[in-house]
């Protein structure tokens, strides 16, 4: 470095040390009394590993929807008189689940389904079959008569 360049650099450093390099800061004018946090960059998550070991499977399939057929005297009367099967079903199952399960397991369409939850907490389903299908035949096919 030449001596003249070095001395001018030293002069600039001296001036900066005495005066300071920061100029006067301008104060931002606030127009509202509430402070709003500034919006910053939000990156999407990039996990190093999966938090779940395996994907969850559907809990209510046709085998878990229909628990067991009910074969009490009243249920038998419903089979003979009203062409209706009576099943104990999962509490979480709705009428569509029950209808699909009956269709898949026994190849029978349900005309109408009524449900109730018994005082012991078990759900009961009355599955009315169409007139062309005999409930007695379906009950024999299932094997509880």
XYZ file of N, CA, C and O in Angstrom:
580
model
N 0.829 -1.174 0.000
C 0.000 0.000 0.000
C 0.880 1.246 0.000
O 1.891 1.295 0.684
N 0.430 2.224 -0.749
C 1.219 3.472 -0.776
C 0.972 4.258 0.504
O -0.086 4.132 1.119
N 1.965 5.098 0.928
C 1.807 5.844 2.186
C 0.655 6.845 2.143
O 0.012 7.098 3.165
N 0.378 7.397 0.989
C -0.702 8.385 0.897
C -2.057 7.698 1.090
O -2.926 8.234 1.776
N -2.214 6.491 0.486
C -3.457 5.742 0.603
C -3.676 5.300 2.043
O -4.792 5.366 2.569
N -2.578 4.909 2.699
C -2.661 4.460 4.085
C -3.056 5.609 4.993
O -3.868 5.440 5.908
N -2.479 6.788 4.779
C -2.810 7.929 5.634
C -4.264 8.373 5.417
O -4.947 8.766 6.366
N -4.747 8.302 4.179
C -6.146 8.696 3.936
C -7.103 7.693 4.594
O -8.163 8.064 5.096
N -6.714 6.415 4.604
C -7.522 5.395 5.270
C -7.548 5.629 6.779
O -8.591 5.522 7.417
N -6.367 6.021 7.322
C -6.264 6.297 8.749
C -7.101 7.514 9.105
O -7.761 7.557 10.151
N -7.096 8.529 8.234
C -7.891 9.743 8.464
C -9.385 9.391 8.481
O -10.139 9.889 9.322
N -9.790 8.533 7.567
C -11.198 8.131 7.496
C -11.596 7.360 8.744
O -12.685 7.569 9.301
N -10.684 6.491 9.248
C -10.961 5.714 10.465
C -11.063 6.631 11.664
O -11.917 6.451 12.533
N -10.176 7.673 11.710
C -10.192 8.628 12.830
C -11.506 9.405 12.839
O -12.129 9.595 13.873
N -11.919 9.818 11.653
C -13.146 10.592 11.518
C -14.354 9.737 11.944
O -15.253 10.213 12.644
N -14.350 8.446 11.539
C -15.446 7.546 11.884
C -15.493 7.302 13.379
O -16.567 7.233 13.976
N -14.308 7.188 14.013
C -14.253 6.941 15.456
C -14.761 8.144 16.233
O -15.444 7.999 17.246
N -14.412 9.364 15.786
C -14.838 10.576 16.491
C -16.321 10.867 16.279
O -17.062 11.130 17.228
N -16.738 10.829 15.034
C -18.103 11.214 14.705
C -19.082 10.047 14.871
O -20.223 10.237 15.266
N -18.656 8.850 14.540
C -19.527 7.681 14.531
C -20.002 7.403 13.123
O -20.192 8.324 12.338
N -20.156 6.119 12.805
C -20.541 5.748 11.444
C -22.053 5.752 11.265
O -22.551 5.859 10.152
N -22.793 5.609 12.354
C -24.259 5.595 12.264
C -24.776 7.002 12.088
O -24.395 7.915 12.816
N -25.620 7.178 11.113
C -26.260 8.489 10.957
C -27.479 8.522 11.864
O -27.798 7.541 12.528
N -28.165 9.639 11.901
C -29.331 9.755 12.769
C -30.427 8.821 12.296
O -30.722 8.763 11.105
N -31.035 8.070 13.247
C -32.114 7.162 12.890
C -33.416 7.941 12.832
O -33.676 8.793 13.682
N -34.207 7.641 11.829
C -35.511 8.272 11.710
C -36.506 7.409 12.461
O -36.570 6.192 12.261
N -37.277 8.013 13.360
C -38.254 7.272 14.147
C -39.484 6.990 13.287
O -39.969 7.873 12.580
N -39.976 5.722 13.334
C -41.133 5.335 12.546
C -42.386 5.924 13.167
O -42.566 5.892 14.384
N -43.237 6.447 12.334
C -44.475 7.048 12.831
C -45.498 5.941 13.011
O -45.808 5.189 12.079
N -46.031 5.823 14.216
C -47.059 4.831 14.524
C -48.424 5.456 14.296
O -48.693 6.548 14.776
N -49.262 4.749 13.568
C -50.595 5.281 13.272
C -51.681 4.603 14.094
O -52.834 4.999 14.042
N -51.314 3.551 14.837
C -52.304 2.822 15.628
C -51.736 2.550 17.013
O -50.517 2.455 17.195
N -52.627 2.419 17.985
C -52.194 2.160 19.359
C -51.837 0.690 19.578
O -51.094 0.360 20.482
N -52.369 -0.200 18.731
C -52.082 -1.626 18.899
C -50.853 -2.013 18.103
O -50.669 -1.565 16.973
N -50.050 -2.857 18.716
C -48.837 -3.329 18.041
C -49.160 -4.583 17.260
O -49.691 -5.550 17.802
N -48.858 -4.588 15.984
C -49.052 -5.759 15.141
C -47.694 -6.379 14.852
O -46.798 -5.706 14.346
N -47.559 -7.654 15.201
C -46.306 -8.354 14.974
C -46.067 -8.480 13.472
O -46.983 -8.845 12.736
N -44.876 -8.162 13.008
C -44.646 -8.245 11.564
C -44.681 -9.681 11.062
O -44.299 -10.609 11.765
N -45.181 -9.852 9.851
C -45.274 -11.183 9.248
C -43.888 -11.595 8.766
O -43.253 -10.897 7.989
N -43.446 -12.741 9.252
C -42.122 -13.237 8.865
C -42.269 -14.497 8.034
O -43.373 -15.038 7.897
N -41.189 -14.991 7.529
C -41.203 -16.181 6.685
C -41.561 -17.409 7.511
O -40.951 -17.677 8.539
N -42.560 -18.153 7.039
C -42.962 -19.383 7.714
C -42.689 -20.549 6.787
O -43.343 -20.706 5.757
N -41.726 -21.369 7.161
C -41.325 -22.496 6.323
C -42.180 -23.714 6.632
O -42.596 -23.925 7.779
N -42.416 -24.536 5.628
C -43.142 -25.787 5.816
C -42.244 -26.761 6.571
O -41.013 -26.692 6.484
N -42.887 -27.671 7.300
C -42.120 -28.638 8.082
C -41.444 -29.651 7.174
O -42.025 -30.099 6.187
N -40.219 -29.988 7.518
C -39.494 -31.050 6.810
C -39.005 -32.056 7.843
O -37.878 -31.964 8.332
N -39.880 -33.011 8.226
C -39.506 -33.941 9.295
C -38.399 -34.890 8.863
O -38.265 -35.225 7.690
N -37.602 -35.285 9.833
C -36.495 -36.214 9.564
C -36.996 -37.654 9.453
O -36.385 -38.489 8.821
N -38.130 -37.953 10.123
C -38.683 -39.305 10.075
C -40.189 -39.215 10.268
O -40.710 -38.216 10.755
N -40.907 -40.283 9.895
C -42.353 -40.337 10.053
C -42.697 -40.487 11.526
O -42.048 -41.239 12.250
N -43.721 -39.794 11.969
C -44.125 -39.883 13.368
C -44.957 -41.140 13.648
O -45.047 -41.599 14.759
N -45.595 -41.675 12.602
C -46.374 -42.899 12.764
C -45.633 -44.039 12.080
O -45.161 -43.894 10.952
N -45.536 -45.172 12.753
C -44.791 -46.306 12.214
C -45.515 -46.931 11.030
O -44.895 -47.297 10.046
N -46.836 -47.054 11.132
C -47.605 -47.684 10.062
C -48.900 -46.904 9.867
O -49.433 -46.334 10.826
N -49.429 -46.876 8.661
C -50.697 -46.162 8.450
C -51.840 -46.870 9.159
O -51.849 -48.106 9.271
N -52.806 -46.080 9.640
C -53.942 -46.661 10.350
C -54.903 -47.304 9.367
O -55.120 -46.802 8.277
N -55.475 -48.434 9.771
C -56.443 -49.106 8.929
C -57.848 -48.787 9.428
O -58.031 -48.339 10.557
N -58.820 -49.008 8.588
C -60.208 -48.714 8.950
C -60.646 -49.660 10.072
O -60.539 -50.872 9.948
N -61.139 -49.087 11.148
C -61.504 -49.907 12.300
C -62.857 -50.585 12.105
O -63.095 -51.670 12.605
N -63.770 -49.924 11.390
C -65.110 -50.481 11.233
C -65.250 -51.149 9.860
O -65.717 -50.543 8.908
N -64.846 -52.408 9.783
C -65.136 -53.174 8.575
C -66.407 -53.977 8.831
O -66.981 -53.902 9.918
N -66.856 -54.749 7.828
C -68.152 -55.425 7.974
C -68.162 -56.449 9.102
O -69.202 -56.717 9.691
N -66.991 -56.983 9.448
C -66.948 -57.995 10.506
C -67.038 -57.377 11.896
O -67.504 -58.015 12.833
N -66.563 -56.148 12.037
C -66.634 -55.514 13.353
C -67.917 -54.708 13.535
O -68.267 -54.363 14.658
N -68.626 -54.404 12.432
C -69.892 -53.668 12.548
C -70.960 -54.576 13.150
O -71.581 -54.242 14.158
N -71.153 -55.737 12.532
C -72.154 -56.690 13.048
C -71.494 -57.590 14.077
O -70.667 -58.424 13.735
N -71.868 -57.416 15.345
C -71.254 -58.232 16.402
C -71.832 -59.641 16.424
O -71.126 -60.626 16.273
N -73.174 -59.718 16.642
C -73.815 -61.032 16.719
C -75.311 -60.890 16.467
O -75.882 -59.844 16.768
N -75.929 -61.938 15.920
C -77.387 -61.890 15.777
C -78.043 -62.159 17.131
O -77.502 -62.886 17.969
N -79.206 -61.555 17.318
C -79.931 -61.733 18.576
C -81.004 -62.792 18.335
O -81.789 -62.668 17.388
N -81.028 -63.828 19.160
C -82.025 -64.886 18.946
C -82.877 -65.108 20.191
O -83.071 -66.228 20.633
N -83.406 -64.032 20.717
C -84.358 -64.132 21.813
C -85.742 -64.436 21.237
O -85.930 -64.426 20.013
N -86.721 -64.665 22.109
C -88.087 -64.961 21.642
C -88.652 -63.776 20.862
O -89.301 -63.947 19.825
N -88.388 -62.575 21.347
C -88.894 -61.370 20.670
C -88.250 -61.223 19.295
O -88.924 -60.845 18.338
N -86.962 -61.517 19.211
C -86.273 -61.430 17.934
C -86.826 -62.464 16.953
O -86.980 -62.174 15.755
N -87.134 -63.653 17.443
C -87.721 -64.691 16.583
C -89.106 -64.275 16.092
O -89.473 -64.520 14.938
N -89.860 -63.625 16.957
C -91.190 -63.128 16.568
C -91.049 -62.082 15.468
O -91.834 -62.055 14.510
N -90.023 -61.213 15.582
C -89.771 -60.208 14.548
C -89.411 -60.865 13.221
O -89.813 -60.384 12.162
N -88.639 -61.949 13.283
C -88.242 -62.657 12.062
C -89.486 -63.227 11.367
O -89.673 -63.074 10.161
N -90.360 -63.854 12.141
C -91.540 -64.506 11.561
C -92.609 -63.504 11.130
O -93.155 -63.609 10.028
N -92.910 -62.520 11.978
C -94.041 -61.629 11.712
C -93.682 -60.437 10.819
O -94.447 -60.057 9.935
N -92.526 -59.818 11.068
C -92.207 -58.556 10.391
C -91.062 -58.658 9.387
O -90.623 -57.633 8.871
N -90.582 -59.865 9.119
C -89.488 -60.079 8.151
C -88.263 -59.225 8.525
O -87.664 -58.572 7.688
N -87.922 -59.243 9.820
C -86.874 -58.367 10.355
C -85.842 -59.180 11.123
O -86.207 -59.988 11.986
N -84.571 -58.957 10.821
C -83.474 -59.565 11.574
C -83.033 -58.599 12.667
O -83.052 -57.380 12.472
N -82.596 -59.143 13.804
C -82.142 -58.308 14.909
C -80.682 -58.654 15.196
O -80.338 -59.815 15.402
N -79.835 -57.620 15.196
C -78.407 -57.803 15.437
C -77.937 -56.873 16.542
O -78.464 -55.767 16.700
N -76.914 -57.316 17.277
C -76.160 -56.408 18.131
C -75.014 -55.879 17.280
O -74.302 -56.657 16.639
N -74.843 -54.560 17.250
C -73.847 -53.948 16.369
C -72.918 -53.052 17.181
O -73.164 -52.769 18.353
N -71.844 -52.627 16.537
C -70.889 -51.710 17.162
C -71.564 -50.366 17.423
O -72.346 -49.893 16.606
N -71.251 -49.747 18.551
C -71.891 -48.484 18.930
C -71.531 -47.371 17.954
O -72.334 -46.476 17.693
N -70.335 -47.433 17.368
C -69.893 -46.375 16.456
C -70.479 -46.507 15.055
O -70.382 -45.597 14.246
N -71.112 -47.658 14.753
C -71.654 -47.899 13.411
C -72.954 -47.137 13.222
O -73.791 -47.080 14.124
N -73.116 -46.544 12.029
C -74.384 -45.896 11.714
C -75.187 -46.798 10.775
O -74.754 -47.897 10.426
N -76.347 -46.313 10.346
C -77.235 -47.157 9.551
C -76.624 -47.534 8.205
O -76.830 -48.637 7.710
N -75.860 -46.620 7.626
C -75.207 -46.929 6.347
C -74.171 -48.028 6.515
O -74.052 -48.924 5.674
N -73.382 -47.960 7.624
C -72.406 -49.022 7.906
C -73.100 -50.375 8.029
O -72.634 -51.387 7.488
N -74.221 -50.398 8.761
C -74.946 -51.644 9.012
C -75.496 -52.204 7.700
O -75.387 -53.400 7.414
N -76.062 -51.319 6.881
C -76.634 -51.738 5.598
C -75.564 -52.352 4.690
O -75.767 -53.404 4.074
N -74.394 -51.699 4.623
C -73.290 -52.210 3.807
C -72.784 -53.550 4.326
O -72.463 -54.459 3.544
N -72.691 -53.682 5.662
C -72.187 -54.927 6.255
C -73.124 -56.091 5.965
O -72.668 -57.196 5.629
N -74.434 -55.866 6.057
C -75.412 -56.926 5.769
C -75.327 -57.321 4.306
O -75.380 -58.510 3.956
N -75.155 -56.326 3.433
C -75.041 -56.594 1.991
C -73.799 -57.429 1.685
O -73.848 -58.396 0.925
N -72.654 -57.073 2.323
C -71.407 -57.781 2.048
C -71.389 -59.190 2.641
O -70.931 -60.138 2.007
N -71.883 -59.331 3.864
C -71.774 -60.625 4.540
C -72.831 -61.631 4.091
O -72.540 -62.817 3.941
N -74.082 -61.169 3.909
C -75.170 -62.108 3.665
C -75.825 -61.940 2.297
O -76.809 -62.623 2.001
N -75.316 -61.046 1.443
C -75.849 -60.797 0.098
C -77.340 -60.484 0.119
O -78.121 -61.000 -0.693
N -77.752 -59.665 1.074
C -79.158 -59.291 1.216
C -79.239 -57.774 1.341
O -78.498 -57.171 2.125
N -80.157 -57.166 0.572
C -80.399 -55.726 0.717
C -81.339 -55.501 1.884
O -82.294 -56.275 2.076
N -81.096 -54.447 2.644
C -81.977 -54.093 3.748
C -82.952 -53.034 3.270
O -82.559 -52.047 2.640
N -84.244 -53.254 3.554
C -85.258 -52.275 3.162
C -85.228 -51.087 4.115
O -85.300 -49.936 3.688
N -85.095 -51.365 5.409
C -85.102 -50.300 6.407
C -84.332 -50.781 7.629
O -84.344 -51.969 7.951
N -83.672 -49.846 8.303
C -82.905 -50.191 9.505
C -83.285 -49.243 10.622
O -83.237 -48.018 10.449
N -83.665 -49.807 11.750
C -83.905 -49.024 12.955
C -82.850 -49.403 13.980
O -82.522 -50.582 14.129
N -82.320 -48.413 14.687
C -81.299 -48.692 15.697
C -81.712 -48.091 17.027
O -82.464 -47.118 17.082
N -81.185 -48.698 18.077
C -81.343 -48.134 19.415
C -80.147 -48.546 20.249
O -79.494 -49.542 19.955
N -79.868 -47.765 21.272
C -78.798 -48.121 22.203
C -79.454 -48.575 23.500
O -80.227 -47.833 24.116
N -79.150 -49.806 23.873
C -79.753 -50.384 25.073
C -79.176 -49.732 26.322
O -78.106 -49.101 26.267
N -79.848 -49.864 27.459
C -79.333 -49.269 28.705
C -77.960 -49.790 29.128
O -77.225 -49.101 29.810
N -77.587 -51.004 28.669
C -76.255 -51.518 29.002
C -75.186 -50.996 28.058
O -74.022 -51.364 28.166
N -75.561 -50.119 27.106
C -74.585 -49.457 26.248
C -74.297 -50.160 24.939
O -73.415 -49.747 24.199
N -75.054 -51.225 24.620
C -74.847 -51.964 23.371
C -75.889 -51.489 22.360
O -77.055 -51.295 22.703
N -75.468 -51.309 21.113
C -76.395 -50.872 20.069
C -77.064 -52.076 19.425
O -76.427 -53.083 19.146
N -78.388 -51.949 19.222
C -79.170 -53.012 18.613
C -79.752 -52.479 17.306
O -80.175 -51.334 17.245
N -79.731 -53.319 16.265
C -80.246 -52.905 14.959
C -81.337 -53.862 14.509
O -81.160 -55.083 14.546
N -82.484 -53.282 14.125
C -83.571 -54.041 13.521
C -83.452 -53.854 12.017
O -83.647 -52.753 11.505
N -83.134 -54.951 11.299
C -82.888 -54.876 9.858
C -84.084 -55.470 9.138
O -84.275 -56.694 9.106
N -84.909 -54.583 8.562
C -86.102 -55.005 7.830
C -85.685 -55.396 6.423
O -84.992 -54.636 5.737
N -86.095 -56.592 6.012
C -85.743 -57.098 4.688
C -86.891 -56.850 3.711
O -88.049 -56.751 4.128
N -86.599 -56.750 2.408
C -87.684 -56.550 1.437
C -88.616 -57.757 1.379
O -88.267 -58.857 1.834
N -89.791 -57.552 0.799
C -90.821 -58.594 0.807
C -90.404 -59.841 0.021
O -90.837 -60.956 0.352
N -89.563 -59.669 -1.002
C -89.177 -60.825 -1.819
C -88.140 -61.715 -1.138
O -87.881 -62.824 -1.605
N -87.540 -61.256 -0.010
C -86.540 -62.049 0.715
C -87.130 -62.460 2.063
O -87.652 -61.622 2.801
N -87.058 -63.744 2.359
C -87.569 -64.247 3.639
C -86.495 -64.136 4.720
O -85.372 -64.630 4.533
N -86.828 -63.498 5.823
C -85.878 -63.351 6.928
C -85.557 -64.705 7.550
O -84.445 -64.920 8.050
N -86.527 -65.625 7.527
C -86.329 -66.969 8.085
C -85.245 -67.714 7.310
O -84.391 -68.389 7.911
N -85.241 -67.557 5.974
C -84.219 -68.208 5.143
C -82.836 -67.622 5.427
O -81.848 -68.361 5.501
N -82.764 -66.310 5.578
C -81.488 -65.652 5.871
C -80.991 -66.090 7.247
O -79.794 -66.345 7.422
N -81.900 -66.192 8.218
C -81.523 -66.608 9.570
C -80.996 -68.055 9.540
O -80.031 -68.373 10.243
N -81.607 -68.909 8.725
C -81.118 -70.286 8.584
C -79.737 -70.306 7.932
O -78.870 -71.085 8.305
N -79.556 -69.435 6.946
C -78.275 -69.341 6.248
C -77.167 -68.879 7.202
O -76.047 -69.397 7.171
N -77.518 -67.940 8.066
C -76.552 -67.460 9.068
C -76.276 -68.579 10.069
O -75.130 -68.781 10.492
N -77.320 -69.289 10.460
C -77.149 -70.445 11.321
C -77.488 -70.195 12.773
O -76.919 -70.825 13.657
N -78.421 -69.276 13.044
C -78.785 -69.104 14.454
C -80.209 -69.566 14.731
O -80.754 -69.330 15.788
N -80.820 -70.248 13.766
C -82.127 -70.874 14.037
C -81.938 -72.385 13.962
O -81.318 -72.895 13.080
